[in-house]
Amino acid sequence: MNLSKSKFCAGLQCPKILWMDNHMPDRFDSSVVNNSLTEDGNAVGDLAKGYFRADVIAGASFAWDGNFCSVDLLRRVSGGYELVDVKAYAVSEGSQTKNVKPLYIQDMAYQVYVLNKCGINIKKVSILQLNRNYIRQGELDIHRLFVMIDCTDLVFRRQKNIEKRVGKIRAIATGESEPIFQTGSRCNNPNECGYKNWCFRHLPHGSGKQQQQASAIAENLKPHINKKAIRDFLSTVRYPLYYLDFETFRQPVPLWDNLSPYTQIPFQYSVHIQQEPCGEAMHKEFLGKECVDPRRNLAERLCKDIPMDVCVLAYNMSFEKGRLKYLARIFPDLAPHLMNIHDNMADLAFPFQSGAYYCPQMGCSYSIKVVLPALFPDSPELNYSSLSLIKNGGDAMAAYATLHKQPQEEVPKIREALLAYCKLDTLAMVKILEKLYDMAKLTPS
């Protein structure tokens, strides 16, 4: 078995992962793979090649006795080389080794092991990560974009045990019998395992709190409704009422001014408007154009679509509030209006988060994706799974981030799917609020 650095790290998490790769690869659940992380890593790695100006080898590969690794950067230093590992992960400026993920230390330790076996004298080991404090203004400053951390001591300390670990991982991975490992935190940490469904196949579907919820459903228990708490919440809602939802995406390397690595960039919103309780809802929306900075146009349109001093309803409003504060900071001329929207928000998640309403179908979650089907189980128009292409926020983020790479004939379909998804988020809020009025047995006024 050829052991790469990624396989070595997977083997540290659980050697059975590699056994499954060798013997039962068809059981792998590919939904756990985040392709955008690979794309981010490639983009950051390409940019990092320009961090050093001379005596640098990029992407060199080494193999020894079935062990293989490709090194991001090798820099010539006195008496040997410095290994520089590049990660598309953001840390604060001035970070120390305590801020480096343990997985990254193990990754670099394996690389040093292989290179040393190949006769390459590694004198120093560093990690190059994105600087979350860097804010782009004008031309990209590559030396401020990255944070360099010396990990030599931590990596060298792990060399004395690494050969034994490699041997143990190989022995388990190439064995004939399926190894038995206890399930637990390793199944999700540091990465979600694609073989969980196989390893969990004999476990009961519910345990502890989950079992209680399953029993409640089986016994057809009625929902818990605290009418007073719901009425108290409804008393905070004012009309005309504006329901707001943002969609965002992130860039590891900021392409535009006033951006840091992985800033949540709002590119889309949906607004439903009701002039009176349970009345007809009017809809407005915005979706940025691909490859164009959407922030200014979105902020201006939002100020037109939502007037000042009106009540604005969001679901888990801290996210929308955070994006409004961000837009107000980078567009001072719009800040009074944006912060007025911010200051007049109410959170529709509160009655469900606080337990004012609970039904067994909600499980342990008060997410709108859970609450909506629990309240409207027989309404296909309120079912996210009935949407085409875009069914959740992750889908929306990935679709917009890669929209400029799609065939031209596919772009209108994807944009239509993005609009439909975001529209359902605010329409769902309209329907949920109407249901709360019904639960409280109030005559809206």
CSV table of C-alpha atoms in Angstrom, one decimal:
chain,number,residue,atom,x,y,z
A,1,MET,CA,0.0,0.0,0.0
A,2,ASN,CA,1.3,3.4,-1.0
A,3,LEU,CA,1.0,5.8,2.0
A,4,SER,CA,0.5,9.5,1.2
A,5,LYS,CA,0.5,12.3,3.7
A,6,SER,CA,-3.3,12.6,3.5
A,7,LYS,CA,-3.6,8.8,4.0
A,8,PHE,CA,-1.2,9.0,6.9
A,9,CYS,CA,-3.4,11.7,8.6
A,10,ALA,CA,-6.5,9.7,7.9
A,11,GLY,CA,-4.9,6.7,9.5
A,12,LEU,CA,-4.1,8.7,12.6
A,13,GLN,CA,-7.7,9.6,12.9
A,14,CYS,CA,-8.8,6.0,12.4
A,15,PRO,CA,-6.7,3.2,10.7
A,16,LYS,CA,-10.0,1.6,9.7
A,17,ILE,CA,-10.5,4.4,7.1
A,18,LEU,CA,-7.5,3.0,5.1
A,19,TRP,CA,-8.7,-0.6,5.5
A,20,MET,CA,-12.1,0.4,4.1
A,21,ASP,CA,-10.3,2.3,1.2
A,22,ASN,CA,-8.4,-0.9,0.4
A,23,HIS,CA,-11.2,-3.5,0.9
A,24,MET,CA,-14.6,-1.8,0.7
A,25,PRO,CA,-14.3,1.6,-1.1
A,26,ASP,CA,-17.9,1.3,-2.4
A,27,ARG,CA,-19.1,2.0,1.1
A,28,PHE,CA,-17.6,5.5,1.1
A,29,ASP,CA,-20.2,8.4,1.4
A,30,SER,CA,-18.8,11.1,-0.9
A,31,SER,CA,-21.2,13.7,0.5
A,32,VAL,CA,-18.7,14.3,3.3
A,33,VAL,CA,-16.2,15.6,0.7
A,34,ASN,CA,-16.1,19.4,0.4
A,35,ASN,CA,-14.7,20.1,-3.0
A,36,SER,CA,-14.5,23.9,-2.3
A,37,LEU,CA,-11.8,23.2,0.3
A,38,THR,CA,-9.7,21.6,-2.3
A,39,GLU,CA,-10.2,24.5,-4.7
A,40,ASP,CA,-9.4,27.0,-1.9
A,41,GLY,CA,-6.2,25.1,-1.1
A,42,ASN,CA,-5.1,25.1,-4.7
A,43,ALA,CA,-5.7,28.8,-5.1
A,44,VAL,CA,-3.8,29.7,-1.9
A,45,GLY,CA,-1.0,27.3,-2.8
A,46,ASP,CA,-0.5,28.9,-6.2
A,47,LEU,CA,-0.4,32.3,-4.6
A,48,ALA,CA,2.0,31.3,-1.9
A,49,LYS,CA,4.7,30.4,-4.4
A,50,GLY,CA,5.3,34.2,-4.8
A,51,TYR,CA,5.9,34.7,-1.0
A,52,PHE,CA,9.6,33.9,-1.4
A,53,ARG,CA,11.7,35.4,-4.1
A,54,ALA,CA,14.5,33.0,-4.6
A,55,ASP,CA,15.9,29.5,-3.8
A,56,VAL,CA,12.5,27.9,-3.5
A,57,ILE,CA,11.3,24.6,-5.0
A,58,ALA,CA,7.5,24.3,-5.3
A,59,GLY,CA,5.5,21.0,-5.5
A,60,ALA,CA,8.5,18.6,-5.3
A,61,SER,CA,7.5,15.0,-4.7
A,62,PHE,CA,9.3,12.3,-2.7
A,63,ALA,CA,8.9,8.6,-2.3
A,64,TRP,CA,10.6,6.0,-0.1
A,65,ASP,CA,9.5,2.4,0.6
A,66,GLY,CA,5.9,3.0,-0.3
A,67,ASN,CA,5.7,6.3,1.5
A,68,PHE,CA,4.9,9.3,-0.6
A,69,CYS,CA,4.5,13.1,-0.2
A,70,SER,CA,4.4,16.2,-2.3
A,71,VAL,CA,5.9,19.2,-0.5
A,72,ASP,CA,4.3,22.7,-1.0
A,73,LEU,CA,7.6,24.6,-0.7
A,74,LEU,CA,11.2,23.8,-0.1
A,75,ARG,CA,13.5,26.7,0.7
A,76,ARG,CA,17.3,26.4,0.7
A,77,VAL,CA,18.9,27.4,4.0
A,78,SER,CA,22.3,26.9,5.6
A,79,GLY,CA,23.1,23.2,5.8
A,80,GLY,CA,19.9,22.0,4.2
A,81,TYR,CA,16.3,23.0,3.5
A,82,GLU,CA,13.3,24.6,5.2
A,83,LEU,CA,10.0,22.8,4.6
A,84,VAL,CA,7.1,25.2,4.2
A,85,ASP,CA,3.6,23.8,4.3
A,86,VAL,CA,0.8,26.0,2.9
A,87,LYS,CA,-2.7,25.8,4.4
A,88,ALA,CA,-5.8,27.7,3.2
A,89,TYR,CA,-6.8,28.3,6.9
A,90,ALA,CA,-6.9,31.7,8.5
A,91,VAL,CA,-5.2,32.6,11.8
A,92,SER,CA,-4.6,35.9,13.6
A,93,GLU,CA,-1.5,38.0,12.9
A,94,GLY,CA,1.2,37.1,15.3
A,95,SER,CA,-0.1,33.6,15.9
A,96,GLN,CA,2.2,31.0,17.7
A,97,THR,CA,2.5,27.2,17.3
A,98,LYS,CA,-0.4,26.8,19.8
A,99,ASN,CA,-2.7,28.2,17.0
A,100,VAL,CA,-1.6,25.5,14.6
A,101,LYS,CA,-4.0,22.6,14.2
A,102,PRO,CA,-2.6,19.3,15.6
A,103,LEU,CA,-3.5,17.7,12.3
A,104,TYR,CA,-1.2,20.1,10.5
A,105,ILE,CA,1.7,19.2,12.8
A,106,GLN,CA,1.2,15.5,12.1
A,107,ASP,CA,1.0,16.3,8.3
A,108,MET,CA,4.4,18.1,8.4
A,109,ALA,CA,6.0,15.5,10.6
A,110,TYR,CA,5.2,12.8,8.0
A,111,GLN,CA,6.6,14.9,5.3
A,112,VAL,CA,9.9,15.4,7.2
A,113,TYR,CA,10.0,11.7,7.9
A,114,VAL,CA,9.8,10.9,4.2
A,115,LEU,CA,12.3,13.6,3.1
A,116,ASN,CA,14.8,12.5,5.7
A,117,LYS,CA,14.6,8.9,4.5
A,118,CYS,CA,15.2,10.3,1.0
A,119,GLY,CA,18.4,12.0,2.2
A,120,ILE,CA,17.0,15.5,2.2
A,121,ASN,CA,18.3,17.4,5.3
A,122,ILE,CA,15.4,19.3,6.8
A,123,LYS,CA,16.7,22.0,9.1
A,124,LYS,CA,13.6,24.0,9.7
A,125,VAL,CA,9.8,23.5,9.3
A,126,SER,CA,7.3,26.3,8.9
A,127,ILE,CA,3.6,26.7,8.1
A,128,LEU,CA,2.3,29.5,5.9
A,129,GLN,CA,-1.4,30.3,6.7
A,130,LEU,CA,-3.7,33.1,5.7
A,131,ASN,CA,-3.8,36.2,7.9
A,132,ARG,CA,-7.4,36.8,9.1
A,133,ASN,CA,-6.5,40.3,10.2
A,134,TYR,CA,-5.4,41.4,6.7
A,135,ILE,CA,-7.8,43.8,5.0
A,136,ARG,CA,-7.2,44.3,1.3
A,137,GLN,CA,-6.8,47.9,0.1
A,138,GLY,CA,-5.7,48.3,-3.5
A,139,GLU,CA,-3.1,45.8,-4.8
A,140,LEU,CA,-2.9,42.5,-2.9
A,141,ASP,CA,0.0,42.5,-0.4
A,142,ILE,CA,1.1,38.9,-0.4
A,143,HIS,CA,3.4,39.3,2.5
A,144,ARG,CA,0.6,40.7,4.7
A,145,LEU,CA,-1.9,38.1,3.4
A,146,PHE,CA,0.1,35.3,5.0
A,147,VAL,CA,1.3,34.4,8.5
A,148,MET,CA,4.5,32.4,8.8
A,149,ILE,CA,4.8,30.2,12.0
A,150,ASP,CA,8.0,28.3,12.9
A,151,CYS,CA,6.9,24.7,13.8
A,152,THR,CA,10.4,23.1,13.8
A,153,ASP,CA,10.4,22.0,17.5
A,154,LEU,CA,6.9,20.5,17.5
A,155,VAL,CA,7.5,18.6,14.2
A,156,PHE,CA,11.0,17.3,15.1
A,157,ARG,CA,9.7,16.1,18.5
A,158,ARG,CA,7.3,13.8,16.6
A,159,GLN,CA,10.0,12.1,14.6
A,160,LYS,CA,11.0,9.5,17.2
A,161,ASN,CA,7.5,7.8,17.1
A,162,ILE,CA,6.5,8.3,13.5
A,163,GLU,CA,8.1,5.2,12.0
A,164,LYS,CA,6.3,3.0,14.6
A,165,ARG,CA,3.0,4.8,13.7
A,166,VAL,CA,3.5,4.3,10.0
A,167,GLY,CA,4.1,0.6,10.6
A,168,LYS,CA,1.0,0.2,12.7
A,169,ILE,CA,-1.2,2.1,10.3
A,170,ARG,CA,0.1,-0.1,7.4
A,171,ALA,CA,-0.4,-3.3,9.3
A,172,ILE,CA,-4.1,-2.5,10.1
A,173,ALA,CA,-4.8,-1.1,6.6
A,174,THR,CA,-3.5,-4.2,4.8
A,175,GLY,CA,-4.8,-6.8,7.1
A,176,GLU,CA,-7.3,-9.4,5.9
A,177,SER,CA,-9.9,-9.0,8.6
A,178,GLU,CA,-12.0,-5.9,9.1
A,179,PRO,CA,-10.6,-4.1,12.1
A,180,ILE,CA,-12.8,-3.2,15.0
A,181,PHE,CA,-12.6,0.3,16.4
A,182,GLN,CA,-15.0,2.0,18.9
A,183,THR,CA,-17.1,4.7,17.3
A,184,GLY,CA,-17.0,8.1,18.9
A,185,SER,CA,-15.4,11.6,18.4
A,186,ARG,CA,-12.9,10.2,15.9
A,187,CYS,CA,-15.8,9.6,13.5
A,188,ASN,CA,-16.1,13.4,13.0
A,189,ASN,CA,-12.8,14.8,14.2
A,190,PRO,CA,-10.7,16.2,12.7
A,191,ASN,CA,-12.7,15.3,9.6
A,192,GLU,CA,-16.1,13.7,9.1
A,193,CYS,CA,-15.5,10.0,8.1
A,194,GLY,CA,-17.1,8.8,4.8
A,195,TYR,CA,-17.5,5.3,6.3
A,196,LYS,CA,-19.7,6.3,9.3
A,197,ASN,CA,-22.8,4.8,7.8
A,198,TRP,CA,-21.1,1.4,7.6
A,199,CYS,CA,-19.6,1.5,11.1
A,200,PHE,CA,-22.9,2.7,12.6
A,201,ARG,CA,-25.1,0.2,10.8
A,202,HIS,CA,-25.6,-2.0,13.9
A,203,LEU,CA,-26.3,0.8,16.3
A,204,PRO,CA,-29.8,1.7,17.4
A,205,HIS,CA,-31.2,4.7,15.6
A,206,GLY,CA,-31.8,6.6,18.8
A,207,SER,CA,-30.1,6.9,22.2
A,208,GLY,CA,-30.5,9.2,25.1
A,209,LYS,CA,-32.3,12.4,24.1
A,210,GLN,CA,-32.8,11.1,20.5
A,211,GLN,CA,-34.5,8.0,21.8
A,212,GLN,CA,-36.9,10.1,23.9
A,213,GLN,CA,-37.8,12.1,20.8
A,214,ALA,CA,-38.4,8.9,18.8
A,215,SER,CA,-40.6,7.6,21.6
A,216,ALA,CA,-42.5,10.8,21.7
A,217,ILE,CA,-43.2,10.6,17.9
A,218,ALA,CA,-44.2,6.9,18.3
A,219,GLU,CA,-46.6,7.8,21.1
A,220,ASN,CA,-48.0,10.7,19.0
A,221,LEU,CA,-47.5,13.2,21.8
A,222,LYS,CA,-48.9,16.6,21.2
A,223,PRO,CA,-46.7,19.7,20.6
A,224,HIS,CA,-45.9,21.8,23.6
A,225,ILE,CA,-47.3,25.3,23.1
A,226,ASN,CA,-46.7,28.1,25.6
A,227,LYS,CA,-49.4,30.6,24.5
A,228,LYS,CA,-48.3,33.4,26.8
A,229,ALA,CA,-44.7,33.3,25.6
A,230,ILE,CA,-45.8,33.2,22.0
A,231,ARG,CA,-48.1,36.2,22.7
A,232,ASP,CA,-45.2,38.1,24.3
A,233,PHE,CA,-43.1,37.5,21.2
A,234,LEU,CA,-45.9,38.6,18.9
A,235,SER,CA,-46.3,41.8,20.8
A,236,THR,CA,-42.8,42.8,19.6
A,237,VAL,CA,-43.8,42.6,16.0
A,238,ARG,CA,-44.9,45.8,14.2
A,239,TYR,CA,-46.5,46.4,10.9
A,240,PRO,CA,-45.7,47.0,8.1
A,241,LEU,CA,-43.4,44.0,8.6
A,242,TYR,CA,-40.3,43.2,6.5
A,243,TYR,CA,-38.9,39.6,6.4
A,244,LEU,CA,-35.2,39.6,5.5
A,245,ASP,CA,-32.8,36.8,4.6
A,246,PHE,CA,-29.2,37.1,3.3
A,247,GLU,CA,-27.1,34.6,1.3
A,248,THR,CA,-23.3,34.9,1.5
A,249,PHE,CA,-20.1,33.4,0.1
A,250,ARG,CA,-16.4,33.5,1.0
A,251,GLN,CA,-13.1,34.1,-0.7
A,252,PRO,CA,-9.9,32.6,0.8
A,253,VAL,CA,-7.9,35.3,-1.1
A,254,PRO,CA,-9.8,38.6,-1.1
A,255,LEU,CA,-10.4,39.8,-4.6
A,256,TRP,CA,-11.8,43.2,-3.7
A,257,ASP,CA,-11.1,46.1,-1.2
A,258,ASN,CA,-12.3,46.0,2.4
A,259,LEU,CA,-12.2,42.2,2.5
A,260,SER,CA,-10.3,39.8,4.7
A,261,PRO,CA,-9.8,36.1,4.0
A,262,TYR,CA,-13.1,34.2,4.4
A,263,THR,CA,-15.2,37.3,5.0
A,264,GLN,CA,-18.9,36.4,4.7
A,265,ILE,CA,-19.8,38.4,1.6
A,266,PRO,CA,-23.5,39.0,1.1
A,267,PHE,CA,-24.4,38.5,-2.6
A,268,GLN,CA,-28.2,38.0,-2.4
A,269,TYR,CA,-31.2,38.8,-0.3
A,270,SER,CA,-34.9,38.1,-0.2
A,271,VAL,CA,-37.5,40.4,1.4
A,272,HIS,CA,-41.2,39.7,1.9
A,273,ILE,CA,-43.4,42.6,3.0
A,274,GLN,CA,-46.7,42.5,4.8
A,275,GLN,CA,-48.7,45.7,5.5
A,276,GLU,CA,-50.9,43.9,8.0
A,277,PRO,CA,-50.8,40.7,10.0
A,278,CYS,CA,-51.5,37.6,7.9
A,279,GLY,CA,-52.1,39.9,4.9
A,280,GLU,CA,-50.8,39.4,1.4
A,281,ALA,CA,-47.1,39.4,1.2
A,282,MET,CA,-45.2,41.3,-1.5
A,283,HIS,CA,-41.7,40.1,-2.5
A,284,LYS,CA,-38.5,41.9,-3.5
A,285,GLU,CA,-35.1,40.4,-4.1
A,286,PHE,CA,-31.5,41.0,-5.2
A,287,LEU,CA,-28.9,38.7,-6.7
A,288,GLY,CA,-25.4,39.9,-7.6
A,289,LYS,CA,-23.9,39.4,-11.0
A,290,GLU,CA,-21.2,36.8,-11.2
A,291,CYS,CA,-17.5,38.0,-11.1
A,292,VAL,CA,-18.6,41.5,-9.9
A,293,ASP,CA,-18.3,42.8,-6.4
A,294,PRO,CA,-22.0,42.6,-5.2
A,295,ARG,CA,-21.7,44.5,-1.9
A,296,ARG,CA,-22.4,48.1,-2.9
A,297,ASN,CA,-25.3,47.3,-5.3
A,298,LEU,CA,-26.8,45.0,-2.6
A,299,ALA,CA,-26.5,47.6,0.1
A,300,GLU,CA,-28.0,50.4,-2.0
A,301,ARG,CA,-30.9,48.2,-3.1
A,302,LEU,CA,-31.6,47.0,0.4
A,303,CYS,CA,-31.9,50.7,1.6
A,304,LYS,CA,-34.5,51.2,-1.1
A,305,ASP,CA,-36.4,48.0,-0.4
A,306,ILE,CA,-36.5,48.5,3.4
A,307,PRO,CA,-37.3,52.0,4.6
A,308,MET,CA,-36.1,53.3,8.0
A,309,ASP,CA,-37.9,52.7,11.3
A,310,VAL,CA,-39.8,49.6,10.2
A,311,CYS,CA,-39.8,46.3,12.0
A,312,VAL,CA,-37.6,43.7,10.2
A,313,LEU,CA,-37.9,40.0,11.0
A,314,ALA,CA,-35.1,37.5,10.5
A,315,TYR,CA,-34.6,33.9,11.5
A,316,ASN,CA,-31.5,33.7,13.7
A,317,MET,CA,-31.1,37.4,13.3
A,318,SER,CA,-27.5,37.5,14.6
A,319,PHE,CA,-26.3,36.5,11.1
A,320,GLU,CA,-28.2,39.2,9.3
A,321,LYS,CA,-27.2,41.8,11.9
A,322,GLY,CA,-23.6,40.9,11.4
A,323,ARG,CA,-23.8,41.4,7.7
A,324,LEU,CA,-25.6,44.7,8.2
A,325,LYS,CA,-22.9,46.0,10.5
A,326,TYR,CA,-20.2,44.9,8.1
A,327,LEU,CA,-21.9,46.7,5.2
A,328,ALA,CA,-22.4,49.8,7.3
A,329,ARG,CA,-18.6,49.8,8.2
A,330,ILE,CA,-17.4,49.7,4.6
A,331,PHE,CA,-20.1,52.1,3.2
A,332,PRO,CA,-20.2,55.0,5.7
A,333,ASP,CA,-22.6,57.0,3.6
A,334,LEU,CA,-25.2,54.2,3.9
A,335,ALA,CA,-24.4,53.4,7.5
A,336,PRO,CA,-27.3,55.4,9.1
A,337,HIS,CA,-29.9,53.5,7.0
A,338,LEU,CA,-28.3,50.1,7.4
A,339,MET,CA,-27.9,50.4,11.1
A,340,ASN,CA,-31.5,51.6,11.4
A,341,ILE,CA,-32.5,48.3,9.8
A,342,HIS,CA,-30.1,46.5,12.2
A,343,ASP,CA,-31.6,48.2,15.3
A,344,ASN,CA,-35.2,47.4,14.4
A,345,MET,CA,-34.9,43.7,14.0
A,346,ALA,CA,-36.7,40.9,15.7
A,347,ASP,CA,-35.8,37.2,15.7
A,348,LEU,CA,-38.4,34.7,14.5
A,349,ALA,CA,-36.3,31.8,15.9
A,350,PHE,CA,-36.9,33.0,19.5
A,351,PRO,CA,-40.2,31.1,20.1
A,352,PHE,CA,-38.6,27.9,19.0
A,353,GLN,CA,-35.2,28.4,20.6
A,354,SER,CA,-36.8,29.3,23.9
A,355,GLY,CA,-39.2,26.3,23.9
A,356,ALA,CA,-42.3,28.4,23.6
A,357,TYR,CA,-43.2,25.9,20.9
A,358,TYR,CA,-41.8,22.4,20.6
A,359,CYS,CA,-42.9,19.3,18.8
A,360,PRO,CA,-41.1,15.9,18.6
A,361,GLN,CA,-40.5,16.3,14.9
A,362,MET,CA,-38.1,19.1,15.6
A,363,GLY,CA,-35.6,16.9,17.4
A,364,CYS,CA,-32.8,18.9,19.1
A,365,SER,CA,-32.9,21.7,16.5
A,366,TYR,CA,-34.8,24.9,16.0
A,367,SER,CA,-33.4,25.5,12.5
A,368,ILE,CA,-35.9,26.8,10.0
A,369,LYS,CA,-35.1,23.7,7.9
A,370,VAL,CA,-36.5,21.7,10.8
A,371,VAL,CA,-39.2,23.9,12.1
A,372,LEU,CA,-40.9,24.5,8.7
A,373,PRO,CA,-41.6,20.8,7.8
A,374,ALA,CA,-42.6,20.2,11.4
A,375,LEU,CA,-45.3,22.9,11.1
A,376,PHE,CA,-46.3,22.2,7.5
A,377,PRO,CA,-45.7,18.5,6.9
A,378,ASP,CA,-48.1,18.3,4.0
A,379,SER,CA,-47.2,21.5,2.1
A,380,PRO,CA,-44.8,20.7,-0.8
A,381,GLU,CA,-44.5,24.4,-1.7
A,382,LEU,CA,-42.8,24.8,1.7
A,383,ASN,CA,-40.5,21.9,1.3
A,384,TYR,CA,-36.8,22.6,0.6
A,385,SER,CA,-36.3,19.2,-0.9
A,386,SER,CA,-38.7,20.1,-3.7
A,387,LEU,CA,-36.3,22.8,-4.9
A,388,SER,CA,-34.1,22.2,-7.9
A,389,LEU,CA,-30.3,22.5,-7.7
A,390,ILE,CA,-30.1,24.7,-4.6
A,391,LYS,CA,-31.6,23.2,-1.4
A,392,ASN,CA,-29.5,24.8,1.4
A,393,GLY,CA,-27.2,27.6,2.2
A,394,GLY,CA,-24.1,25.5,1.4
A,395,ASP,CA,-25.4,24.8,-2.1
A,396,ALA,CA,-26.1,28.5,-2.5
A,397,MET,CA,-22.6,29.6,-1.4
A,398,ALA,CA,-20.9,27.0,-3.7
A,399,ALA,CA,-23.2,27.8,-6.7
A,400,TYR,CA,-22.6,31.6,-6.6
A,401,ALA,CA,-18.8,31.2,-5.9
A,402,THR,CA,-18.4,29.1,-9.0
A,403,LEU,CA,-21.1,30.7,-11.2
A,404,HIS,CA,-18.5,32.4,-13.5
A,405,LYS,CA,-17.0,29.0,-14.3
A,406,GLN,CA,-20.3,27.4,-15.5
A,407,PRO,CA,-21.3,27.0,-19.2
A,408,GLN,CA,-23.1,30.2,-20.3
A,409,GLU,CA,-26.3,28.2,-21.0
A,410,GLU,CA,-26.4,26.9,-17.4
A,411,VAL,CA,-26.0,30.3,-15.7
A,412,PRO,CA,-29.7,31.4,-16.0
A,413,LYS,CA,-30.8,28.1,-14.5
A,414,ILE,CA,-28.5,28.4,-11.6
A,415,ARG,CA,-29.5,32.1,-10.9
A,416,GLU,CA,-33.2,31.1,-11.0
A,417,ALA,CA,-32.5,28.3,-8.5
A,418,LEU,CA,-30.6,30.7,-6.2
A,419,LEU,CA,-33.6,33.2,-6.3
A,420,ALA,CA,-36.1,30.4,-5.6
A,421,TYR,CA,-34.1,29.1,-2.6
A,422,CYS,CA,-33.7,32.5,-1.0
A,423,LYS,CA,-37.3,33.4,-1.7
A,424,LEU,CA,-38.4,30.3,0.1
A,425,ASP,CA,-36.4,31.3,3.2
A,426,THR,CA,-38.5,34.5,3.7
A,427,LEU,CA,-41.8,32.9,2.5
A,428,ALA,CA,-41.2,30.3,5.2
A,429,MET,CA,-40.9,33.0,7.8
A,430,VAL,CA,-44.2,34.5,6.6
A,431,LYS,CA,-46.0,31.2,7.0
A,432,ILE,CA,-44.3,30.4,10.4
A,433,LEU,CA,-45.4,33.7,11.8
A,434,GLU,CA,-49.0,33.1,10.7
A,435,LYS,CA,-48.9,29.7,12.4
A,436,LEU,CA,-47.7,31.4,15.6
A,437,TYR,CA,-50.7,33.7,15.5
A,438,ASP,CA,-52.9,30.7,15.1
A,439,MET,CA,-51.2,28.8,18.0
A,440,ALA,CA,-51.7,31.8,20.3
A,441,LYS,CA,-55.4,32.0,19.3
A,442,LEU,CA,-55.0,35.7,18.7
A,443,THR,CA,-57.0,37.9,16.4
A,444,PRO,CA,-54.2,39.8,14.7
A,445,SER,CA,-54.5,43.6,15.0
